[in-house]
PDB file of C-alpha atoms in Angstrom:
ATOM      1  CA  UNK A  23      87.443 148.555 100.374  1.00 60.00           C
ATOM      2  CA  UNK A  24      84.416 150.227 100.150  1.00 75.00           C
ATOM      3  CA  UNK A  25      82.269 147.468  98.220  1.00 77.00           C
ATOM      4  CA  UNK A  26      78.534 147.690  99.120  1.00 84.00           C
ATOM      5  CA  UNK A  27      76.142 144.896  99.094  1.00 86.00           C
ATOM      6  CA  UNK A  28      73.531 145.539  96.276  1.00 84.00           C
ATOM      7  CA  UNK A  29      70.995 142.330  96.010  1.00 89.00           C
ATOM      8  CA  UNK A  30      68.700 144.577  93.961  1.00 90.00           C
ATOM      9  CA  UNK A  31      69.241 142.976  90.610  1.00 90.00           C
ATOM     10  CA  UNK A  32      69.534 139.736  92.110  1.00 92.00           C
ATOM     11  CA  UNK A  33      65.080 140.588  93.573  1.00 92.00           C
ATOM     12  CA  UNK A  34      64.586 141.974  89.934  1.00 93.00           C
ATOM     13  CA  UNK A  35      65.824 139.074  88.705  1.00 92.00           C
ATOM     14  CA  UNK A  36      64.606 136.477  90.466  1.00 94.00           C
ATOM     15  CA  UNK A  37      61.595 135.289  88.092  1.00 94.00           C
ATOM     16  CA  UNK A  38      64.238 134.662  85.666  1.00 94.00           C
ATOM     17  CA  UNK A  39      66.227 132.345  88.355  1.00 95.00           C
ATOM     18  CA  UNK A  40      63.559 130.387  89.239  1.00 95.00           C
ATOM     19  CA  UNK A  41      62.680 129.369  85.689  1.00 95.00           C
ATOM     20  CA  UNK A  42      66.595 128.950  85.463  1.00 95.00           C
ATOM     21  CA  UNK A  43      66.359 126.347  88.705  1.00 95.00           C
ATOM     22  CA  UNK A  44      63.924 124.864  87.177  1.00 95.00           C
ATOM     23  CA  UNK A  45      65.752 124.854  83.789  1.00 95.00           C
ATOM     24  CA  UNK A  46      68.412 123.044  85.605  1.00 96.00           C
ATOM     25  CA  UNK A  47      66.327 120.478  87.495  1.00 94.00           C
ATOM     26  CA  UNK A  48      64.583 118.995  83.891  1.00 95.00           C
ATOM     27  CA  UNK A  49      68.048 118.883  82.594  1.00 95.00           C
ATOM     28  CA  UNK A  50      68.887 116.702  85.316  1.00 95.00           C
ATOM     29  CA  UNK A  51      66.335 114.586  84.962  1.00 95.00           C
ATOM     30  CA  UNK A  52      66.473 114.009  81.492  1.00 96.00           C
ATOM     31  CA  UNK A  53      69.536 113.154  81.640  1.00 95.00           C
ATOM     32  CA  UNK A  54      69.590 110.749  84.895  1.00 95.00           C
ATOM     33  CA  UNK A  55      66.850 109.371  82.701  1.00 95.00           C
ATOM     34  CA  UNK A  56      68.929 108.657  79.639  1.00 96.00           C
ATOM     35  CA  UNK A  57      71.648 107.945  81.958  1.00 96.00           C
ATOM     36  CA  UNK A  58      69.847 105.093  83.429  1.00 93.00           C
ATOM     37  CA  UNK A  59      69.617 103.614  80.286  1.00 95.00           C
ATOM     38  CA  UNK A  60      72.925 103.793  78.536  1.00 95.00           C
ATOM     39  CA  UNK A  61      73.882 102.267  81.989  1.00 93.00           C
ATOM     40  CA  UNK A  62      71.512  99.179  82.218  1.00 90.00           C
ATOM     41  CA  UNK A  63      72.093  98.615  78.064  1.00 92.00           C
ATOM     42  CA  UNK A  64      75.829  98.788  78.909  1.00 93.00           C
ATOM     43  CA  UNK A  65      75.752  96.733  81.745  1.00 90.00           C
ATOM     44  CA  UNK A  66      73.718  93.863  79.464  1.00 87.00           C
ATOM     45  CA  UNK A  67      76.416  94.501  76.202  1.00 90.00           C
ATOM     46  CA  UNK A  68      79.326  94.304  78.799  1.00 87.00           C
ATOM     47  CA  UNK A  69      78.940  91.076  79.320  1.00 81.00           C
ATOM     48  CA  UNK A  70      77.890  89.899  75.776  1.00 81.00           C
ATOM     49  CA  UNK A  71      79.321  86.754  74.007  1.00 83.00           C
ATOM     50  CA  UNK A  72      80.946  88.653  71.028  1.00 87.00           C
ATOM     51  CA  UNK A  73      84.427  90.270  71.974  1.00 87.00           C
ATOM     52  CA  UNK A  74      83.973  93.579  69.830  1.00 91.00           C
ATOM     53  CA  UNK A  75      80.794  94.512  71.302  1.00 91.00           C
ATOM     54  CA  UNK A  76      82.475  94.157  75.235  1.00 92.00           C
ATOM     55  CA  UNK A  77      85.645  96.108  73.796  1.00 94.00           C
ATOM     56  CA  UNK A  78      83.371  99.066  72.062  1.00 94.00           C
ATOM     57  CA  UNK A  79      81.391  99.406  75.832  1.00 94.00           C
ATOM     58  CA  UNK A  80      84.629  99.135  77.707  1.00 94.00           C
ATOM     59  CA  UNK A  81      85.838 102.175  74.957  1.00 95.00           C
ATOM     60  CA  UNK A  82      83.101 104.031  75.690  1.00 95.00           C
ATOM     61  CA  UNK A  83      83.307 103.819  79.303  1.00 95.00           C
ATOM     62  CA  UNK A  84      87.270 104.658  79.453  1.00 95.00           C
ATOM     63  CA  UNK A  85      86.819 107.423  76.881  1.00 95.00           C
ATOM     64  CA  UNK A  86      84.145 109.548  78.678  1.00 95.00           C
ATOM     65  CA  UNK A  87      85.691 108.534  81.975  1.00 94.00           C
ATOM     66  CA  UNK A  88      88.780 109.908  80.725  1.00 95.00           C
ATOM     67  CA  UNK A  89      87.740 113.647  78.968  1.00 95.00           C
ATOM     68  CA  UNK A  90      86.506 116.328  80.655  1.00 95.00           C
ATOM     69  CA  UNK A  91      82.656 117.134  80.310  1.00 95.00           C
ATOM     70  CA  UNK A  92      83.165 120.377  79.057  1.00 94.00           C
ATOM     71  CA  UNK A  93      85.013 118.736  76.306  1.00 94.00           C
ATOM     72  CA  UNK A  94      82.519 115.974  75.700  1.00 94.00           C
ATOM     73  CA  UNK A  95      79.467 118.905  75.378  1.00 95.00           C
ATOM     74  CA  UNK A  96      81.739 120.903  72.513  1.00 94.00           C
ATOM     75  CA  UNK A  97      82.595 117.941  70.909  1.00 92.00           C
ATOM     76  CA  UNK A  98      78.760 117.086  70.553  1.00 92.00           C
ATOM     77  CA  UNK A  99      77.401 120.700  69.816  1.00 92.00           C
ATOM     78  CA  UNK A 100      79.866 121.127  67.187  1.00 90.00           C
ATOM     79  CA  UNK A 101      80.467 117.872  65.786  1.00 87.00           C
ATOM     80  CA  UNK A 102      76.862 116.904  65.012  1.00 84.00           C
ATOM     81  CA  UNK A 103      76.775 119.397  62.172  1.00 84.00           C
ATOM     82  CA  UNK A 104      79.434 118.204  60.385  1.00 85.00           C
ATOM     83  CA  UNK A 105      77.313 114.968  60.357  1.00 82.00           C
ATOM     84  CA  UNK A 106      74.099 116.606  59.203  1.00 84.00           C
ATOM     85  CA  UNK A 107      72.555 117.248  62.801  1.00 83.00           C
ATOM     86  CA  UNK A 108      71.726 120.094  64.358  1.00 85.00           C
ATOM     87  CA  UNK A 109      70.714 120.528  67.885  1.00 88.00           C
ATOM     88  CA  UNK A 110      69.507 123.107  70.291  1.00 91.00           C
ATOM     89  CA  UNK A 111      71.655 123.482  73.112  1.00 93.00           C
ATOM     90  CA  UNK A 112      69.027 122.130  75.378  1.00 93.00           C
ATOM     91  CA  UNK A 113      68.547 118.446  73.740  1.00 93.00           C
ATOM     92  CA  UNK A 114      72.714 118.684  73.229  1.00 94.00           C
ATOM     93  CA  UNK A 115      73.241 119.689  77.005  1.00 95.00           C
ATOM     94  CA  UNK A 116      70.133 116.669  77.412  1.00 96.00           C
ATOM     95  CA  UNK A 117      72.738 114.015  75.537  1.00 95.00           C
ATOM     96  CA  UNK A 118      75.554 115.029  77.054  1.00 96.00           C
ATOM     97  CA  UNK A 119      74.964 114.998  80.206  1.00 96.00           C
ATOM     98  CA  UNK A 120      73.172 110.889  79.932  1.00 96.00           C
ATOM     99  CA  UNK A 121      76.395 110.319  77.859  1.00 96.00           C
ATOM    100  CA  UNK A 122      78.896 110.976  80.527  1.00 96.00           C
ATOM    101  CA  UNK A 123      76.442 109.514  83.764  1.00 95.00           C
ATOM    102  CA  UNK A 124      75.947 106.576  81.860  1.00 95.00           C
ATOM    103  CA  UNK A 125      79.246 105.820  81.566  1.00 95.00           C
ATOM    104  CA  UNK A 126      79.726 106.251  85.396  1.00 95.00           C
ATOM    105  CA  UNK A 127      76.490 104.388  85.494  1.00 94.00           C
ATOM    106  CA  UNK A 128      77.840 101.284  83.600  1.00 94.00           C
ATOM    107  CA  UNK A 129      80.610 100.628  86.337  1.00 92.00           C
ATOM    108  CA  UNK A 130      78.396 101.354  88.720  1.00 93.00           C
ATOM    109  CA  UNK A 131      75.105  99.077  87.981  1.00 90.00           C
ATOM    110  CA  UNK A 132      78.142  96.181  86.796  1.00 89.00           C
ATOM    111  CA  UNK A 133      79.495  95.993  90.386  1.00 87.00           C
ATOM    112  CA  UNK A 134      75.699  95.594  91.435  1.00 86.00           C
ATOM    113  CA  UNK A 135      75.287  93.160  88.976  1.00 84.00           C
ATOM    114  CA  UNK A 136      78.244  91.126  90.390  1.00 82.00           C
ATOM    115  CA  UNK A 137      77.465  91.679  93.809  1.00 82.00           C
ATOM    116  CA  UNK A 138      74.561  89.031  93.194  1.00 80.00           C
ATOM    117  CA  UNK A 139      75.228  85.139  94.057  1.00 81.00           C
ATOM    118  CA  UNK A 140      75.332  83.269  90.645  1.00 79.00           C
ATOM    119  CA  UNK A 141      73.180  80.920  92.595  1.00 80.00           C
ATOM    120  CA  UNK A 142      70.193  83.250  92.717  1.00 78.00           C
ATOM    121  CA  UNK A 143      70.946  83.048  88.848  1.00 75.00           C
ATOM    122  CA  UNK A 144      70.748  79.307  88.242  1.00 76.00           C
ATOM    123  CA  UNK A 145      67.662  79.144  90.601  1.00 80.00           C
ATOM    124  CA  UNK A 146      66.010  81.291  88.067  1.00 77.00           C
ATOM    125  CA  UNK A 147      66.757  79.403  85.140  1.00 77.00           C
ATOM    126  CA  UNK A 148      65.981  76.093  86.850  1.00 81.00           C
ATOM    127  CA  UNK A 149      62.584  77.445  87.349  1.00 78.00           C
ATOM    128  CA  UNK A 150      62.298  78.077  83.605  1.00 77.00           C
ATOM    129  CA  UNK A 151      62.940  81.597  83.476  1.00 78.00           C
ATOM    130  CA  UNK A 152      64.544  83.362  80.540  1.00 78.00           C
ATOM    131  CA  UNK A 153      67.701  84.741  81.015  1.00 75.00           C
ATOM    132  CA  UNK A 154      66.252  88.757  80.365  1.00 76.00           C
ATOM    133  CA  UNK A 155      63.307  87.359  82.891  1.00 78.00           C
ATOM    134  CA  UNK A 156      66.069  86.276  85.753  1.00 79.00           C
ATOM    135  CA  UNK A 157      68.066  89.828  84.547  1.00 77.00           C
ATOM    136  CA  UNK A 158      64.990  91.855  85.230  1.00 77.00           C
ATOM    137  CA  UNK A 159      63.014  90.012  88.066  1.00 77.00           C
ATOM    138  CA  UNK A 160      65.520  88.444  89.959  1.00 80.00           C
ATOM    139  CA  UNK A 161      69.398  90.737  89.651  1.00 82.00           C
ATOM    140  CA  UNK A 162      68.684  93.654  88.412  1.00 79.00           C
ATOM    141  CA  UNK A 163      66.147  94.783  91.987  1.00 79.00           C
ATOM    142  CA  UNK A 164      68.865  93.758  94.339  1.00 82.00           C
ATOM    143  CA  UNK A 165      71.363  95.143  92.659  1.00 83.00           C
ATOM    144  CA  UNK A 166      69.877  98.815  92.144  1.00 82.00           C
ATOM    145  CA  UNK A 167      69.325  98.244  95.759  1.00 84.00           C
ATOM    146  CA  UNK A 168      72.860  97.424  96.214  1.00 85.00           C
ATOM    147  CA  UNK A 169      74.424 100.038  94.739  1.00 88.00           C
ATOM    148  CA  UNK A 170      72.020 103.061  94.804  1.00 89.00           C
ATOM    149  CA  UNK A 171      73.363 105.424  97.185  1.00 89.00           C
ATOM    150  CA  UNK A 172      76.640 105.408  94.373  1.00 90.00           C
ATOM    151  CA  UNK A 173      74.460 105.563  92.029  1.00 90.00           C
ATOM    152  CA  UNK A 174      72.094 108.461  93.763  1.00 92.00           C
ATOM    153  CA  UNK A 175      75.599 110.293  94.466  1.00 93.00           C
ATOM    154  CA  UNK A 176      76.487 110.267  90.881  1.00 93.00           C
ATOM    155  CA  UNK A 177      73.316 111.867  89.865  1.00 93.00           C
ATOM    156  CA  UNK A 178      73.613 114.512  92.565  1.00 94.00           C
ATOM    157  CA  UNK A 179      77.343 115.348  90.493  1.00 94.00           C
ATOM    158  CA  UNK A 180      75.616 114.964  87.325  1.00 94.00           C
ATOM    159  CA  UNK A 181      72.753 117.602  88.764  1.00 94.00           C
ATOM    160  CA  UNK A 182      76.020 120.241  89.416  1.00 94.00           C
ATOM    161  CA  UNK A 183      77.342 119.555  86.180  1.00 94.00           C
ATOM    162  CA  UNK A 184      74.588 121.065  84.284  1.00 95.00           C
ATOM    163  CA  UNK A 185      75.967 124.388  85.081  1.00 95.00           C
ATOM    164  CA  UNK A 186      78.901 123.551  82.665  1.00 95.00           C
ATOM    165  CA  UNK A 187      75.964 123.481  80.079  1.00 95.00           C
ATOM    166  CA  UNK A 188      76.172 127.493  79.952  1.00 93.00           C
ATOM    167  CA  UNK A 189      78.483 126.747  77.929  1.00 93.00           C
ATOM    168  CA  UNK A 190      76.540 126.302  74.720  1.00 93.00           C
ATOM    169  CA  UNK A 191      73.894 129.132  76.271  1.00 90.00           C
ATOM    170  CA  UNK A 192      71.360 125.906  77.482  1.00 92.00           C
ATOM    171  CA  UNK A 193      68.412 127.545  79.676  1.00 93.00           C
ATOM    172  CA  UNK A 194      70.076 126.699  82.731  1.00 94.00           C
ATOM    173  CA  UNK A 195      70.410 128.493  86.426  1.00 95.00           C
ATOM    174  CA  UNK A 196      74.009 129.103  85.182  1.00 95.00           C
ATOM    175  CA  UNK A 197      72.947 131.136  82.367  1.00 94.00           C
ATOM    176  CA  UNK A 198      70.838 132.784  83.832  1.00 95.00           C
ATOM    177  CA  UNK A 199      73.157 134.058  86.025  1.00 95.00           C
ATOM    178  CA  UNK A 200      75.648 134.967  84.032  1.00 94.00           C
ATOM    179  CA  UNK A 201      73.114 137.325  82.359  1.00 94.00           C
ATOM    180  CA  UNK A 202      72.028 139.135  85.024  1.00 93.00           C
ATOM    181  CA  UNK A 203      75.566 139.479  86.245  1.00 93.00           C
ATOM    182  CA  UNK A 204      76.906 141.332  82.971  1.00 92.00           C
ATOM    183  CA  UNK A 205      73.716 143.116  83.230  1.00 91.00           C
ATOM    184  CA  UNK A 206      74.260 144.686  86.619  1.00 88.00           C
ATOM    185  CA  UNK A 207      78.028 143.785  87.636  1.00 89.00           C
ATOM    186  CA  UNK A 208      76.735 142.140  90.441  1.00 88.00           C
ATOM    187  CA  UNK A 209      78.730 139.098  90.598  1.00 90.00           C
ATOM    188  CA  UNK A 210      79.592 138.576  94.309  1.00 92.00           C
ATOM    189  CA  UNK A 211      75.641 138.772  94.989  1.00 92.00           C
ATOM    190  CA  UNK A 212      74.637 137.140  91.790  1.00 94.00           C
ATOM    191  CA  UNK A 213      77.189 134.041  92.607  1.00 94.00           C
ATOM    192  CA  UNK A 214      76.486 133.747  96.283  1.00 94.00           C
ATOM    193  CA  UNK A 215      72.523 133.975  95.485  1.00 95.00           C
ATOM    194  CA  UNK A 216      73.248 130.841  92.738  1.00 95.00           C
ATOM    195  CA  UNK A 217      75.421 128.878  95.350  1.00 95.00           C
ATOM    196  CA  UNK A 218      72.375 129.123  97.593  1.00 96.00           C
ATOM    197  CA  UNK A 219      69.770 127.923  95.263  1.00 96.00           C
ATOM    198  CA  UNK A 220      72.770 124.722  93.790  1.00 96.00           C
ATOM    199  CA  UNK A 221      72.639 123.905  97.352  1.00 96.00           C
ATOM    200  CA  UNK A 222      68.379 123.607  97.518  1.00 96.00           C
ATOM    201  CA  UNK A 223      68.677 121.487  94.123  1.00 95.00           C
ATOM    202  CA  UNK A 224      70.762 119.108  95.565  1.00 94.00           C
ATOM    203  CA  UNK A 225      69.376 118.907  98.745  1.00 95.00           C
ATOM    204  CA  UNK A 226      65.458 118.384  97.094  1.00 94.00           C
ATOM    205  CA  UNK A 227      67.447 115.668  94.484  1.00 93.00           C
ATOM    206  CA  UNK A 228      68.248 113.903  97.784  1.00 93.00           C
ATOM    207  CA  UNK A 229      65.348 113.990  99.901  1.00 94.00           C
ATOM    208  CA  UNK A 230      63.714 113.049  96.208  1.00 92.00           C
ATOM    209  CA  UNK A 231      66.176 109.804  95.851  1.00 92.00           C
ATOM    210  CA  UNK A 232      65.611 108.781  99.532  1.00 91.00           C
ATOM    211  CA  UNK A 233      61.929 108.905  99.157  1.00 91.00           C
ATOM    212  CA  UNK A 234      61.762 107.024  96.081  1.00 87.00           C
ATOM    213  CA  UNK A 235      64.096 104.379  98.221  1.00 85.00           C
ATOM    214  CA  UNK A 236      61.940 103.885 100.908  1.00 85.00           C
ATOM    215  CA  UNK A 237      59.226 103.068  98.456  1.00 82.00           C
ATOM    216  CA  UNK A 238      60.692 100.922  95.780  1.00 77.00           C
ATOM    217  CA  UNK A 239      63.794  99.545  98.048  1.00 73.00           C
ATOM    218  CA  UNK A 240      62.653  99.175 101.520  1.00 71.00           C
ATOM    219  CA  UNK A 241      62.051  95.489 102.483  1.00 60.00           C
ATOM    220  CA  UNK A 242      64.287  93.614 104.267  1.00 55.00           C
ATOM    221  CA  UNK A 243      67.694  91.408 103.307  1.00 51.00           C
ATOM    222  CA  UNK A 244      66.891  88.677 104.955  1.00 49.00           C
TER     223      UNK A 244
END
């Protein structure tokens, strides 16, 4: 085998990956963001008094839980239409991806949620709290606190699967890739260049998470 390394196209193109990284890290963020709340919404319906809106959030959960994500973005790209809706690929990838964390999300925050004494619960009310005031103030703190290194880890995922967002030709690191690899025929170089810069991402989405725990979550348990 006489294959010789060639990173030329991958230098050329390198302007065009770093707008693609950073492509990739706002669709992330967005949809953490959207994520975050479909999760804390579906944690509050879960556990609401009428029985058909508990069964539609436990439906949604199981069904995205349940389909594959590049399923869930087609399904959304092309079914909107038919409904009178048309997206760009970026918003759809946007939805898509806060669909499918927030139902990881839901499951997630929920065992939080239940983590937390009822007591701490009836101490709020006694004090004459309202029962979104004792959600907010007094469970919902400890139990982001409880559960966000599962929660941080599911982000990271949802971070990787924005690649799968080439899919529908989003402005993605992915995309941009696959461009310059048709271009030039490049791919190990191309591929091994992306795998490097997947790897920064997630590493900066980390340090991000653990600084943004050590201010909001740092004080102590007892």
């Amino acid at each position: 085998m006489n294959y010789k390394l060639d990173f030329t196209p991958v230098i050329d193109g390198m302007p065009s990956l770093l707008l693609g990284c950073l492509g990739t890290f706002l669709l992330a963020i967005c949809g953490m963001l959207l994520a975050t709340v479909i999760g804390i919404g579906g944690v509050i319906l879960r556990d609401s008094r009428f029985k058909p809106v508990r069964w539609m959030i436990i439906g949604f959960v199981e069904l995205i839980r349940n389909t594959p994500f590049l399923v869930q973005i087609f399904f959304i790209y092309f079914a909107l239409p038919f409904a009178g809706v048309r997206l760009d690929p970026t918003p759809t990838a946007i939805i898509a991806l806060g669909i499918n964390g927030g139902a990881y999300a839901i499951e997630i925050i929920r065992g939080g949620v239940q983590s937390i004494p009822k007591g701490q619960m009836e101490a709020g009310l006694a004090l004459g709290l309202h029962k979104a005031q004792v959600f907010r103030l007094i469970i919902l703190k400890p139990a982001l606190r409880a559960i966000y290194p599962s929660l941080t880890s599911q982000f990271v995922l949802l971070t990787l699967s924005t690649s799968i967002a080439s899919a529908i030709s989003a402005y993605e690191l992915t995309s941009v890739s696959q461009r310059i690899e048709s271009e030039s025929f490049r791919s190990f170089e191309v591929y091994f260049t992306v795998t490097v810069f997947y790897f920064v991402i997630s590493w900066l989405m980390m340090r991000m998470f653990a600084l943004f725990s050590a201010r909001y979550f740092n004080y102590p348990v007892k």
